[in-house]
Amino acid sequence: MYWTGQKDAISTTIINFNNEKMQITWATSKLFPGKNLSFHYAFEEEGKQKYRKTCPTYLLTQGYNSGCLFKTEGYTLAFSIMNSNGSEELFSKRLKSDFYIKPNRPENVTFFWKDDTVTVTCNKPERGVKCLRLELQYKSKYDKGWQSRTSKCCRIGEQGFDPRKCYSFRVRLKRIVPSCNVVDYSSDWEAETFWMNSTLLDSCDDEIKTQSNIVILLSCLMAVLLMVFILLILLCKWQRLQKSVMPTIPDPKYIFTDLFNDHNGNFQEWIDKTDHPVVQIKLEYEELECIIEEENQQIDKKKRDNQEPREKIFSFPGATGNSSPKAAQNAFLMPTFNNTVSFVGLQNVANDDMYVML
């Protein structure tokens, strides 16, 4: 029995959660203020009519019954909304429960990023795959809103992604309307994920941190390279300055190898056993002179006139004319900075005579 004039005025919302549980809600607070209503239902089979059950779980709004949650047990549902004791029927309806299905969230969602293409897949539901579509939404921080793409369950691919940008992705399953559902129901969104060039991030804020870290690293590397370059320049400058201010003094042991190797640095022993050291050393370390062509004849003439030894001996006041060979053996050698040898003087040991040889 219907309540006259009110049975069509009650607004109901019917949801079949993945064909597992059903939820039917009604809005009667204005029609029946301060009154509780009861709900009765039954799943019918062809040629059979089941006994109607009372709602096992009521949904409350401000302390009053506003809906019922019960298990899905068939395809054809008949229900009634009645007064509190069930003696008067206020509203009734008969429907196909599988036309009100709201699918579950997609399971095991995977992302595959290659070049500028992103491919998303999920597990196939156990039933009703032909009535489902996979919806992908994405946006970057430069987009104002979500961009949406829909494909058959359970794979979708999209191109045109910039590998340098971070994108937010979310997916859900949708029922096809009107061939499968009379109401446009979609699943809840799967958890939002953040990707940048095949790398999963905690959020797109990590993109800014990553770029900042790269800038800091490059700055430090450039600073280190600059410091190394400056140090190398300073080192070269210092070596040049050191050579100009403090020239290297040649070591005599490299010039007079026989003095140090054969005579262990004993100068007197070396000078006694060496024949004409003055001529040998002077000829060995004499620097070549640049001769001008106009002076060739004069130089040749001088060479013919000067057949005597190149050494000249000058005597100091008080020196005698003794020129014994023994006196010439007491020559003192002094190396100079240009790797040549100068003979400072000759001393006659017997007569204490001093000579200078140039």
XYZ file of C-alpha atoms in Angstrom:
358
model
C 0.000 0.000 0.000
C 1.358 3.381 -1.027
C 0.944 6.588 0.839
C -1.124 8.717 -1.538
C 0.665 11.708 -3.028
C 4.010 10.961 -1.302
C 5.375 7.761 -2.871
C 6.880 9.607 -5.866
C 8.119 12.513 -3.755
C 10.749 10.469 -1.814
C 14.192 10.828 -3.382
C 16.442 7.744 -3.202
C 20.086 7.059 -4.077
C 21.019 3.488 -5.031
C 24.611 2.205 -5.141
C 25.769 -1.354 -5.719
C 29.396 -1.497 -4.483
C 31.177 -3.804 -6.947
C 28.141 -6.076 -6.876
C 28.978 -7.047 -3.294
C 27.029 -4.651 -1.071
C 24.139 -2.296 -1.719
C 23.412 1.056 -0.152
C 20.083 2.804 -0.524
C 19.538 6.203 1.069
C 16.491 8.451 1.174
C 15.764 12.073 2.023
C 12.596 12.304 4.130
C 13.476 14.810 6.826
C 11.285 17.477 5.276
C 8.442 15.112 4.417
C 8.416 13.292 7.758
C 10.083 15.533 10.331
C 10.818 13.833 13.651
C 9.761 10.399 12.389
C 11.777 7.232 11.810
C 11.111 5.138 8.724
C 11.771 1.433 8.161
C 13.270 -0.339 5.124
C 12.331 -3.757 3.698
C 13.835 -5.533 0.671
C 13.996 -8.815 -1.264
C 16.012 -10.215 -4.204
C 13.658 -11.925 -6.597
C 14.241 -14.811 -8.959
C 12.231 -15.631 -12.100
C 8.963 -17.254 -11.092
C 9.793 -16.935 -7.412
C 9.294 -14.202 -4.874
C 11.403 -14.205 -1.741
C 10.270 -13.106 1.662
C 11.109 -9.467 2.346
C 13.804 -8.778 4.933
C 14.149 -5.893 7.313
C 17.229 -3.683 6.883
C 20.169 -5.196 8.835
C 22.163 -1.943 9.082
C 20.594 1.499 9.101
C 22.435 4.700 8.219
C 21.579 7.609 10.527
C 21.319 11.335 9.949
C 20.775 13.462 13.077
C 19.573 10.351 14.907
C 16.998 9.282 12.300
C 17.124 6.477 9.760
C 18.262 7.825 6.364
C 19.553 4.715 4.559
C 20.193 0.985 4.568
C 23.312 -1.117 3.870
C 22.865 -4.783 2.953
C 24.518 -7.603 0.987
C 23.914 -8.013 -2.741
C 22.269 -11.388 -3.311
C 20.823 -11.217 -6.819
C 20.075 -9.168 -9.929
C 16.487 -8.087 -9.309
C 15.796 -6.042 -6.191
C 12.471 -4.958 -4.763
C 12.378 -2.683 -1.712
C 9.909 -0.587 0.266
C 10.174 2.361 2.636
C 7.545 2.099 5.370
C 6.585 3.758 8.611
C 8.421 2.885 11.797
C 6.417 -0.260 12.658
C 6.147 -1.424 9.006
C 2.389 -1.229 8.842
C 2.205 1.413 6.125
C 4.188 1.485 2.867
C 5.357 4.971 1.884
C 7.559 4.184 -1.127
C 8.471 1.100 -3.197
C 10.670 0.297 -6.199
C 11.841 -2.659 -8.275
C 15.160 -2.543 -10.198
C 18.129 -4.419 -11.692
C 20.931 -4.222 -9.178
C 23.754 -4.592 -11.738
C 22.733 -1.287 -13.402
C 23.831 0.587 -10.274
C 27.297 -0.868 -9.835
C 30.104 1.316 -8.550
C 33.447 -0.467 -9.244
C 36.275 -0.798 -6.752
C 39.524 1.083 -7.143
C 41.969 -0.358 -9.694
C 44.453 -2.770 -8.136
C 48.188 -3.138 -8.717
C 48.531 0.023 -10.787
C 51.889 0.263 -12.579
C 53.496 3.095 -14.538
C 55.980 2.632 -17.376
C 57.747 5.754 -18.659
C 59.757 5.594 -21.902
C 60.927 8.737 -23.727
C 57.807 10.968 -23.771
C 55.249 8.136 -23.382
C 53.633 6.935 -20.155
C 51.787 3.612 -20.060
C 49.510 2.715 -17.120
C 48.155 -0.765 -16.403
C 46.153 -2.437 -13.624
C 44.756 -5.847 -12.751
C 41.607 -6.985 -14.504
C 38.555 -7.277 -12.235
C 37.054 -10.727 -11.842
C 33.811 -9.744 -13.558
C 32.290 -7.008 -15.683
C 35.523 -6.119 -17.508
C 33.672 -5.280 -20.732
C 31.653 -2.658 -18.894
C 34.724 -0.899 -17.457
C 36.957 1.877 -18.710
C 40.300 2.961 -17.236
C 40.548 6.709 -16.743
C 43.934 8.463 -16.352
C 44.312 12.027 -15.138
C 47.572 13.936 -14.941
C 48.939 17.445 -14.519
C 52.225 19.233 -13.974
C 52.817 22.253 -11.773
C 52.462 24.399 -14.897
C 48.941 23.081 -15.674
C 45.876 24.793 -14.239
C 43.767 21.630 -14.029
C 43.718 17.886 -14.583
C 43.957 16.480 -18.095
C 41.962 13.289 -18.596
C 42.315 10.264 -20.912
C 40.075 7.142 -21.023
C 40.731 3.731 -22.532
C 39.502 0.155 -22.361
C 40.300 -1.716 -19.205
C 42.952 -2.246 -18.196
C 45.715 -0.433 -20.089
C 46.175 3.151 -21.221
C 49.054 5.039 -22.833
C 49.635 8.739 -23.360
C 52.358 10.680 -25.204
C 53.797 14.175 -25.003
C 55.274 14.146 -21.502
C 58.318 16.320 -20.830
C 61.030 14.268 -19.032
C 62.250 17.447 -17.304
C 58.888 18.070 -15.589
C 57.252 16.423 -12.593
C 53.718 15.110 -13.136
C 50.933 14.044 -10.782
C 48.986 10.951 -11.869
C 45.779 9.327 -10.666
C 43.609 6.572 -12.135
C 40.170 5.073 -11.604
C 37.677 2.673 -13.208
C 34.402 3.836 -14.777
C 31.213 1.984 -15.751
C 29.923 2.477 -19.288
C 26.667 4.441 -19.492
C 23.940 3.595 -20.513
C 24.699 0.119 -21.832
C 25.966 -1.131 -18.456
C 24.805 1.449 -15.904
C 21.894 3.788 -15.657
C 23.960 5.993 -13.354
C 27.449 7.274 -14.203
C 29.388 5.631 -11.392
C 33.168 5.543 -11.142
C 35.469 4.032 -8.574
C 37.314 6.167 -6.070
C 40.610 7.547 -7.282
C 43.685 5.448 -6.680
C 46.329 7.166 -4.552
C 47.969 10.055 -6.386
C 51.556 9.418 -7.476
C 54.308 11.739 -8.673
C 56.682 10.883 -11.520
C 59.559 12.592 -13.294
C 61.271 10.811 -16.198
C 60.482 7.278 -14.935
C 61.473 8.203 -11.364
C 58.892 7.976 -8.573
C 58.965 10.990 -6.241
C 57.311 11.709 -2.905
C 55.908 14.938 -4.326
C 56.599 17.406 -7.101
C 58.253 19.655 -4.520
C 61.215 17.252 -4.786
C 61.746 18.529 -8.337
C 62.684 21.968 -6.995
C 64.976 20.413 -4.365
C 66.678 18.260 -6.999
C 67.320 21.240 -9.254
C 68.663 23.248 -6.299
C 71.022 20.410 -5.338
C 72.334 20.218 -8.908
C 72.965 23.973 -8.989
C 74.805 23.818 -5.645
C 76.914 20.859 -6.791
C 77.880 22.536 -10.063
C 78.722 25.773 -8.236
C 81.017 23.941 -5.798
C 82.700 22.079 -8.649
C 83.320 25.291 -10.563
C 84.739 26.950 -7.437
C 87.142 24.044 -6.849
C 88.334 24.079 -10.463
C 88.849 27.840 -10.308
C 90.906 27.535 -7.117
C 93.081 24.790 -8.655
C 93.652 26.936 -11.745
C 94.649 29.943 -9.634
C 97.031 27.819 -7.544
C 98.721 26.490 -10.678
C 99.215 30.031 -11.984
C 100.665 31.183 -8.652
C 103.007 28.179 -8.554
C 104.376 28.973 -12.029
C 104.818 32.631 -11.086
C 106.629 31.657 -7.897
C 109.033 29.345 -9.729
C 109.896 32.093 -12.211
C 110.399 34.621 -9.413
C 112.567 32.189 -7.492
C 114.799 31.598 -10.520
C 115.216 35.330 -11.185
C 115.889 36.326 -7.570
C 117.817 33.274 -6.407
C 119.492 31.597 -9.415
C 120.639 28.046 -9.007
C 124.326 27.642 -8.073
C 125.873 24.753 -9.988
C 127.234 21.923 -7.918
C 131.009 21.422 -8.546
C 130.656 17.660 -8.313
C 128.822 17.637 -11.658
C 131.547 19.770 -13.334
C 134.620 18.098 -11.814
C 133.407 14.529 -11.699
C 136.910 13.054 -11.464
C 137.743 15.365 -8.532
C 134.914 13.962 -6.416
C 134.673 10.432 -7.788
C 138.397 9.565 -8.131
C 139.979 11.797 -5.464
C 137.063 12.094 -3.007
C 137.212 15.918 -3.157
C 140.977 16.191 -2.402
C 141.901 19.193 -4.557
C 145.670 18.976 -4.011
C 145.745 15.318 -5.034
C 143.576 16.021 -8.067
C 145.689 19.021 -9.274
C 148.902 16.984 -8.898
C 147.644 14.127 -11.070
C 145.842 16.177 -13.721
C 147.785 17.378 -16.784
C 147.087 20.906 -17.964
C 143.723 21.265 -16.229
C 143.638 24.936 -17.022
C 143.625 24.445 -20.748
C 141.214 21.484 -20.670
C 138.619 23.085 -18.452
C 138.814 26.437 -20.111
C 138.397 24.929 -23.551
C 135.499 22.747 -22.377
C 133.487 25.557 -20.812
C 134.385 28.397 -23.114
C 131.301 29.948 -24.613
C 131.069 30.324 -28.372
C 131.441 33.841 -29.670
C 129.445 35.343 -32.487
C 131.992 36.455 -35.117
C 131.147 39.163 -37.637
C 132.305 38.507 -41.218
C 134.127 41.831 -41.446
C 136.345 40.863 -38.507
C 137.317 37.397 -39.820
C 140.614 38.522 -41.297
C 141.663 40.364 -38.146
C 140.833 37.343 -35.994
C 142.791 35.000 -38.235
C 145.781 37.335 -38.056
C 145.628 37.426 -34.259
C 145.478 33.619 -34.118
C 148.664 33.365 -36.166
C 150.476 35.870 -33.975
C 149.321 34.324 -30.727
C 150.663 30.811 -30.871
C 151.666 30.956 -27.236
C 149.443 29.631 -24.430
C 146.286 31.689 -23.843
C 147.077 32.224 -20.183
C 148.756 35.430 -19.091
C 150.535 35.629 -15.807
C 150.728 38.794 -13.825
C 152.939 39.102 -10.810
C 152.024 41.036 -7.728
C 154.527 43.380 -6.083
C 157.161 41.469 -4.198
C 156.881 38.413 -6.439
C 160.064 36.811 -7.767
C 160.720 35.576 -11.254
C 160.596 31.956 -10.208
C 158.411 30.101 -12.670
C 159.067 26.573 -11.650
C 156.543 23.907 -12.689
C 155.777 23.223 -9.066
C 154.415 26.709 -8.633
C 151.908 26.245 -11.443
C 150.450 23.259 -9.723
C 149.101 25.320 -6.858
C 146.308 26.961 -8.752
C 143.021 27.736 -7.038
C 139.861 27.219 -9.015
C 136.507 28.963 -8.418
C 133.341 28.030 -10.326
C 131.111 30.896 -11.453
C 127.353 31.139 -12.004
C 127.573 30.616 -15.771
C 129.056 27.126 -15.406
C 132.616 28.287 -16.367
C 135.792 28.060 -14.347
C 138.072 30.987 -13.539
C 141.534 30.582 -12.132
C 141.960 33.080 -9.339
C 145.654 32.753 -8.864
C 148.813 30.727 -8.767
C 151.019 30.565 -5.772
C 154.656 29.629 -5.640
C 154.783 27.542 -2.555
C 158.549 27.667 -2.339
C 159.091 31.418 -2.672
C 155.653 32.704 -1.598
C 155.228 34.370 -4.964
C 151.602 35.138 -6.127
C 150.507 35.167 -9.752
C 147.203 35.844 -11.411
C 146.153 33.907 -14.475
C 143.428 35.167 -16.811
